[in-house]
PDB file of C-alpha atoms in Angstrom:
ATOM      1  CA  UNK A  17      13.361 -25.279  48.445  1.00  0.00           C
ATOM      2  CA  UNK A  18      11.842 -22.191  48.719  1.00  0.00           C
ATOM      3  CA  UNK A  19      14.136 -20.606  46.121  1.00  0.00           C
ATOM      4  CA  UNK A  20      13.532 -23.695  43.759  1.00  0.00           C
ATOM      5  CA  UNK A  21       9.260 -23.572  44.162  1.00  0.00           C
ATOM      6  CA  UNK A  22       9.143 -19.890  43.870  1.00  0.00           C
ATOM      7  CA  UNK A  23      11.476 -20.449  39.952  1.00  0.00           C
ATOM      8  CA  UNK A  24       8.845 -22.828  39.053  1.00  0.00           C
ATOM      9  CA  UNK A  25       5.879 -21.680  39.697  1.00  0.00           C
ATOM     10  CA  UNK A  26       7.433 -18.478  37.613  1.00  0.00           C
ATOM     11  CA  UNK A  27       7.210 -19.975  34.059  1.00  0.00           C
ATOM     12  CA  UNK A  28       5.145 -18.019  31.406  1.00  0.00           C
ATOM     13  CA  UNK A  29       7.041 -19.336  28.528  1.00  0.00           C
ATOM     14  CA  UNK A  30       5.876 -21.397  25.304  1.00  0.00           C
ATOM     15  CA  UNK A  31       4.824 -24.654  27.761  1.00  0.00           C
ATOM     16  CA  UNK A  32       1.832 -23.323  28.502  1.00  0.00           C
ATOM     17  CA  UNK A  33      -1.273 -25.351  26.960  1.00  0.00           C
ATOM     18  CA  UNK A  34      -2.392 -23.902  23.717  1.00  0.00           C
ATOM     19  CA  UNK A  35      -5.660 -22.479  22.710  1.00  0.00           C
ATOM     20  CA  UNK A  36      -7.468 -20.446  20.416  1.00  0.00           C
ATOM     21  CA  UNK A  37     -10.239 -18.040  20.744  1.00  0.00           C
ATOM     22  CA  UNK A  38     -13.386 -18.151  18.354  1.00  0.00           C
ATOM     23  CA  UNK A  39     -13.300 -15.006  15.976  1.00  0.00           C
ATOM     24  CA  UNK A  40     -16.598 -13.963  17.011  1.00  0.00           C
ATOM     25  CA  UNK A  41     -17.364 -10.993  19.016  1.00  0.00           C
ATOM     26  CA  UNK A  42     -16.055 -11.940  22.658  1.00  0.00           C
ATOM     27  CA  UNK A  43     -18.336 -11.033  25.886  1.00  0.00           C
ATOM     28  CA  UNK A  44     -17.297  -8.849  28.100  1.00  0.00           C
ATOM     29  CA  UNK A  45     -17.337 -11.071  31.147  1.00  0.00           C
ATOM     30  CA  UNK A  46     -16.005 -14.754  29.785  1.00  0.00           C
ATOM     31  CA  UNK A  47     -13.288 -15.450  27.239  1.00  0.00           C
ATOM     32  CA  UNK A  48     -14.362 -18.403  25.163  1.00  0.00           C
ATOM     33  CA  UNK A  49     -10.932 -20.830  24.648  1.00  0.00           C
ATOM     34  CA  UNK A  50     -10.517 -23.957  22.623  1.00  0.00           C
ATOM     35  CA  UNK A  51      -7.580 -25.741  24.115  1.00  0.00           C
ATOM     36  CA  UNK A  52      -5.952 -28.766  22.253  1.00  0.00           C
ATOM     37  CA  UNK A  53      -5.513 -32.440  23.708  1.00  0.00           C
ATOM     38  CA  UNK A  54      -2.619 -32.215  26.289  1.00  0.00           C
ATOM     39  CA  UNK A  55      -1.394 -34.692  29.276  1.00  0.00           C
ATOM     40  CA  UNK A  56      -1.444 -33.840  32.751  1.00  0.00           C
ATOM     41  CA  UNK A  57      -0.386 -35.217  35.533  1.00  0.00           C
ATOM     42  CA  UNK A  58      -3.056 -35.595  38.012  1.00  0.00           C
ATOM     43  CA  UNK A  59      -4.246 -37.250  41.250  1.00  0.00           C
ATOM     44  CA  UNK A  60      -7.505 -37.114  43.222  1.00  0.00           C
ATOM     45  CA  UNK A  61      -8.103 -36.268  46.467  1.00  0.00           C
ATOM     46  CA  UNK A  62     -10.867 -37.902  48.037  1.00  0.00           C
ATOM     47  CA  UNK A  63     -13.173 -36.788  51.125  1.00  0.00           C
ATOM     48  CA  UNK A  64     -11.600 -33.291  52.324  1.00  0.00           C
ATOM     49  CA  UNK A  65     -12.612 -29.712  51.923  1.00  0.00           C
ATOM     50  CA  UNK A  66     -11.412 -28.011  48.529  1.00  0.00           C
ATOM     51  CA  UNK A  67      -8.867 -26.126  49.774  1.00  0.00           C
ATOM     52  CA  UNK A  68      -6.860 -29.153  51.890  1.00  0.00           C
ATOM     53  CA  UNK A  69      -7.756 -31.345  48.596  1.00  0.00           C
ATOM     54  CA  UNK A  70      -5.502 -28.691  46.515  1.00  0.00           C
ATOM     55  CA  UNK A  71      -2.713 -28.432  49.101  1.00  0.00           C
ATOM     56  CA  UNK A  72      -2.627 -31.986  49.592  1.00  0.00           C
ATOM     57  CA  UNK A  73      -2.961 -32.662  45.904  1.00  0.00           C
ATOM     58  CA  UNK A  74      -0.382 -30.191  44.996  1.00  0.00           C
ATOM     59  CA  UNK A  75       2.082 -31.295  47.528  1.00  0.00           C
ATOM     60  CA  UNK A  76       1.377 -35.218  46.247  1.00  0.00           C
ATOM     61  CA  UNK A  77       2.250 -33.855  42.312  1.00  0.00           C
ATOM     62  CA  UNK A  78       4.762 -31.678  43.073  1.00  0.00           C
ATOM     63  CA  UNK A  79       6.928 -34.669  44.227  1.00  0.00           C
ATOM     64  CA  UNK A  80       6.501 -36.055  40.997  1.00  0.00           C
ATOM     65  CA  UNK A  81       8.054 -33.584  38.971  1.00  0.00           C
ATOM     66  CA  UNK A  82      10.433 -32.857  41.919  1.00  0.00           C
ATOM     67  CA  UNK A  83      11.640 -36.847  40.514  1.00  0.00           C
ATOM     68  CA  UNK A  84       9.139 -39.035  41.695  1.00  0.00           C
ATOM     69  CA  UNK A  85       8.904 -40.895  38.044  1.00  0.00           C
ATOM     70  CA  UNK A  86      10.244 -43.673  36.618  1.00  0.00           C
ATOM     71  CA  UNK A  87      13.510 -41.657  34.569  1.00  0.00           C
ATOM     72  CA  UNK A  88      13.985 -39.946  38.025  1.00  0.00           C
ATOM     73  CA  UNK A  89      13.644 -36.137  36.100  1.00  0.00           C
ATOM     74  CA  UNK A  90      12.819 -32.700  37.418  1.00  0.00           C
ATOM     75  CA  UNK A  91      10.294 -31.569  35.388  1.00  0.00           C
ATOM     76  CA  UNK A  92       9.685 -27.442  35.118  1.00  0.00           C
ATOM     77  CA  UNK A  93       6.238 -26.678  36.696  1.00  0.00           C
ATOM     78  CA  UNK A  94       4.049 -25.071  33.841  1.00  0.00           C
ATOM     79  CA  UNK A  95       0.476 -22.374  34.807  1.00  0.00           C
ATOM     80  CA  UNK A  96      -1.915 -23.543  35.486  1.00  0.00           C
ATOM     81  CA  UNK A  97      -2.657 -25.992  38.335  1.00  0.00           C
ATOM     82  CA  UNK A  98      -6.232 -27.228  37.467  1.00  0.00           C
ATOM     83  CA  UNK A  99      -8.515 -28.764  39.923  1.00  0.00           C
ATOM     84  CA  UNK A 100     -12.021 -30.038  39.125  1.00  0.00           C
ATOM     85  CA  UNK A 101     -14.758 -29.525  41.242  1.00  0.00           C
ATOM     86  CA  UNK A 102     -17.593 -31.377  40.915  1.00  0.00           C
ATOM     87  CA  UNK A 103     -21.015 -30.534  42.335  1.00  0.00           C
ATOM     88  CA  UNK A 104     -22.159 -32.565  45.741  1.00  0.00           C
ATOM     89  CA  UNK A 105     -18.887 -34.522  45.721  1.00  0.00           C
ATOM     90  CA  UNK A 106     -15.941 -34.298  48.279  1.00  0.00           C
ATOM     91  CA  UNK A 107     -13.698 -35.332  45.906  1.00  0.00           C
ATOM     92  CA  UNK A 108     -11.302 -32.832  44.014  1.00  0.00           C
ATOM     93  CA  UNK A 109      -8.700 -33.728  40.368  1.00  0.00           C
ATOM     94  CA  UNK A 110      -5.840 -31.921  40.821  1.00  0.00           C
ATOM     95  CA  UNK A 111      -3.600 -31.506  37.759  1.00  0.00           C
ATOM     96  CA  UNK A 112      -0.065 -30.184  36.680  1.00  0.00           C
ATOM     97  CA  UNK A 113       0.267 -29.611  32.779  1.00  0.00           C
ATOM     98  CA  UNK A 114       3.029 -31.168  31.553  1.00  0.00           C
ATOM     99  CA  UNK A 115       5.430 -29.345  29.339  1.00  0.00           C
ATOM    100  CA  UNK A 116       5.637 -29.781  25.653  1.00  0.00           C
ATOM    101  CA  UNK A 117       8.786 -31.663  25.975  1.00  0.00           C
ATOM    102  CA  UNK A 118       6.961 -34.379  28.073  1.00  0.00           C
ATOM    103  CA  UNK A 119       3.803 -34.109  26.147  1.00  0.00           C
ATOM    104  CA  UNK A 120       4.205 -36.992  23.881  1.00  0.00           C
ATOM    105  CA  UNK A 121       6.080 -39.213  26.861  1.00  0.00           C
ATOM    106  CA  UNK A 122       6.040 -38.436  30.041  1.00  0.00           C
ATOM    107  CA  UNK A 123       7.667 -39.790  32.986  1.00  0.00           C
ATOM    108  CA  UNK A 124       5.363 -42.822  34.727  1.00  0.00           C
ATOM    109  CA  UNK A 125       4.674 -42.006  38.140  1.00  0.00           C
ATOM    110  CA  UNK A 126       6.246 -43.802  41.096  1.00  0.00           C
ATOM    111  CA  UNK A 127       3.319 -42.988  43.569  1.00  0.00           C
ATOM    112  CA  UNK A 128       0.662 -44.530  43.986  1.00  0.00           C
ATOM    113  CA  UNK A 129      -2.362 -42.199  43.664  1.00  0.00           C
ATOM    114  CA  UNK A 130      -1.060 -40.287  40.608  1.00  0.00           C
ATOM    115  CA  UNK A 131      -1.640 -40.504  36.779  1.00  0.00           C
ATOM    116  CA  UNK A 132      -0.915 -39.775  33.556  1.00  0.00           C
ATOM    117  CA  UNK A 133      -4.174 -38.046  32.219  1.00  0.00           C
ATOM    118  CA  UNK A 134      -4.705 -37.018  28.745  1.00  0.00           C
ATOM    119  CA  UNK A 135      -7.525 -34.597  27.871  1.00  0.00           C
ATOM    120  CA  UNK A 136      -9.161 -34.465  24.871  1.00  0.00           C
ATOM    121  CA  UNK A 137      -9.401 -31.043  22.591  1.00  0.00           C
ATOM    122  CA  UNK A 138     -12.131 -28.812  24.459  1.00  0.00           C
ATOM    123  CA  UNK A 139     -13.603 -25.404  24.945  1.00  0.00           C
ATOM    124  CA  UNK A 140     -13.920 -23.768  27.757  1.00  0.00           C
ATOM    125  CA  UNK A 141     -15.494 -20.590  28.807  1.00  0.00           C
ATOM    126  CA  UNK A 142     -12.924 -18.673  31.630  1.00  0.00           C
ATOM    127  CA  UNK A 143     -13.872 -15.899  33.915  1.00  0.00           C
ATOM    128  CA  UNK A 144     -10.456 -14.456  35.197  1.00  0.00           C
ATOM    129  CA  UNK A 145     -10.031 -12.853  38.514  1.00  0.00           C
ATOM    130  CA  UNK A 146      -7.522 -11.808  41.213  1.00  0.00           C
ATOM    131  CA  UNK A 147      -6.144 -11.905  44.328  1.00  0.00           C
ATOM    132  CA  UNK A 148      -6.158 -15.230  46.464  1.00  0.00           C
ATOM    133  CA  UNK A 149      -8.620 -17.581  46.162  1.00  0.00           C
ATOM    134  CA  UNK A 150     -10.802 -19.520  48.236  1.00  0.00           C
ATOM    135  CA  UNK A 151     -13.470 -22.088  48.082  1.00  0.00           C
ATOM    136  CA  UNK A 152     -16.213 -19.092  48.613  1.00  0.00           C
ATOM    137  CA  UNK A 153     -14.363 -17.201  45.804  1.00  0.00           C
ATOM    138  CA  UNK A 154     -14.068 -19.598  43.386  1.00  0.00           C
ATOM    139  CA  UNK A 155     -17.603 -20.886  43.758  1.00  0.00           C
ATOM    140  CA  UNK A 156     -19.225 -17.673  43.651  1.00  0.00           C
ATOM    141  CA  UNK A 157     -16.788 -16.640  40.446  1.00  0.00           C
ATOM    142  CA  UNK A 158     -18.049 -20.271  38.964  1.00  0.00           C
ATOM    143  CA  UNK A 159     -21.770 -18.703  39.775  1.00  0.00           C
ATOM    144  CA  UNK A 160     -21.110 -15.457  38.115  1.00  0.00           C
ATOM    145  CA  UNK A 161     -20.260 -17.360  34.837  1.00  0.00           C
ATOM    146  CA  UNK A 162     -22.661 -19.635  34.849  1.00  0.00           C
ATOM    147  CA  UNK A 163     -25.268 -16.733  35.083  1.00  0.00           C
ATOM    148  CA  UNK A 164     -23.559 -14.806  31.987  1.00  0.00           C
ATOM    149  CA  UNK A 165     -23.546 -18.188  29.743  1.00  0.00           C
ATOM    150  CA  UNK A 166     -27.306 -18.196  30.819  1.00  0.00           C
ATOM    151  CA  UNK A 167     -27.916 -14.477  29.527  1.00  0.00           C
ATOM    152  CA  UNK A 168     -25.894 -15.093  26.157  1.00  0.00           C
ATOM    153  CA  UNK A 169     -27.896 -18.515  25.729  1.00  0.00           C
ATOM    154  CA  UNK A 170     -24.540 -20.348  25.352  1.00  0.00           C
ATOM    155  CA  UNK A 171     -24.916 -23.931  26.360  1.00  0.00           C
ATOM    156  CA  UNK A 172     -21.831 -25.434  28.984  1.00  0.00           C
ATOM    157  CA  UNK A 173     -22.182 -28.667  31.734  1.00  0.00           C
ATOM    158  CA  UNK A 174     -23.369 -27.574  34.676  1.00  0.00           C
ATOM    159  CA  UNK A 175     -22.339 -30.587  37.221  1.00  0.00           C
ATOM    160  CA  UNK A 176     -19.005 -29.068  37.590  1.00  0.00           C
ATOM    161  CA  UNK A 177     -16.002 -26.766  37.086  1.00  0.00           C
ATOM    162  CA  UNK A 178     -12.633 -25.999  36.959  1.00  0.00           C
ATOM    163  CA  UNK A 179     -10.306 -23.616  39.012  1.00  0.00           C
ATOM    164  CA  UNK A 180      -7.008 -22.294  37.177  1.00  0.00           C
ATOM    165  CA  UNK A 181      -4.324 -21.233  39.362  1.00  0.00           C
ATOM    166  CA  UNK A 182      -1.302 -19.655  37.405  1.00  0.00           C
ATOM    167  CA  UNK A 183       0.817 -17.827  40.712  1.00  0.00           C
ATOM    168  CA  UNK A 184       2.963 -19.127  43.150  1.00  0.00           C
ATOM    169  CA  UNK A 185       1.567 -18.937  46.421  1.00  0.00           C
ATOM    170  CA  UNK A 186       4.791 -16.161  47.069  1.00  0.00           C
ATOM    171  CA  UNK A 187       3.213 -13.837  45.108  1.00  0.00           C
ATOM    172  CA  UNK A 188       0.838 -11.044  46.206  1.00  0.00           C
ATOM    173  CA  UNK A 189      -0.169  -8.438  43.520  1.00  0.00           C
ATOM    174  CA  UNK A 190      -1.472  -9.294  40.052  1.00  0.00           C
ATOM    175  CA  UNK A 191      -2.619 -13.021  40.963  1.00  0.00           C
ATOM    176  CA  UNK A 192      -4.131 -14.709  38.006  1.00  0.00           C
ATOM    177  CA  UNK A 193      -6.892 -16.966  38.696  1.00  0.00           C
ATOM    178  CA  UNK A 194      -9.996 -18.618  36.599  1.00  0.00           C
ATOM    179  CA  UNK A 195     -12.945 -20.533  36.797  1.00  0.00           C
ATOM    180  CA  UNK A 196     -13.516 -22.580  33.151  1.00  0.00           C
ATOM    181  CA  UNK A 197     -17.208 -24.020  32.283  1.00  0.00           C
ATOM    182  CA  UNK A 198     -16.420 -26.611  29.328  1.00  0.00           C
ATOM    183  CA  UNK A 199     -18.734 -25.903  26.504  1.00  0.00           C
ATOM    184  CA  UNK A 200     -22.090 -28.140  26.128  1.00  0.00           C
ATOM    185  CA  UNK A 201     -22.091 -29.421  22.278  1.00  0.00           C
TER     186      UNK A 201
END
């Protein structure tokens, strides 16, 4: 299993969601990203800590494209694993994007607790960073953003956030990570 989990958390191929950047002269802090409307499957954990609601979360998804779906497929694991954090809740979304060959029909989930979520078009603003994370990391990386969209005036909702995760838990150097604030119209 090992073997298998490190593989798929190892894809940086064309199944990752697509997005576009705004031509405009990019800040030095944030990337500004408009992803298109993809499907994910999700599930949310209710009443733990964020970092047992991801584990448990990711262990509860991972079954389903491991073949816990109604056609019984493996499904390749595709970067990232969102989770949505919202402020003063306990509860946590955790999502796998589903690849481009499952976009327009995925597998139904046979466990309860999972869905099928689609998310409309959307920008984001993403602060990258590295190494491990942790619930004190990502919040203060959330913070750090938040405090640069202030500066630059740009508007984004402020009564939560989303972690990006794009490494397998294997790896040690040159971890990818983000916090995204979706854009305020």
């Amino acid at each position: 299993m090992i073997k298998s989990f490190k593989q798929a958390f190892q894809s940086t191929g064309p199944d990752i969601p697509k997005f576009s950047t705004p031509e405009s002269e990019p800040a030095k802090d944030y990337e500004e990203r408009r992803y298109e409307a993809t499907k994910w499957a999700s599930t949310v954990i209710e009443g733990e800590v964020e970092k047992e609601a991801v584990k448990k979360g990711f262990k509860k998804l991972y079954s389903y494209i491991q073949g816990k779906n109604d056609k019984g497929v493996k499904i390749e694991m595709i970067s990232p694993v969102i989770n949505l954090v919202t402020h003063g809740s306990s509860n946590y979304t955790v999502s796998f994007f589903l690849p481009a060959s499952y976009q327009s029909n995925p597998p139904a989930p046979t466990q309860s607790g999972i869905f099928i979520e689609e998310k409309r078009a959307m920008t984001v603003f993403v602060r990258s960073f590295g190494g491990f994370t942790s619930t004190q990391r990502n919040a203060e990386n959330a913070r750090l953003l938040a405090e640069s969209l202030k500066r630059d005036g740009r508007p984004y909702h402020e009564e939560f956030y989303y972690t990006a995760g794009y490494d397998s838990p294997f790896k040690l150097i040159n971890r990818r990570n983000e916090v995204w604030l979706l854009k305020r119209d």
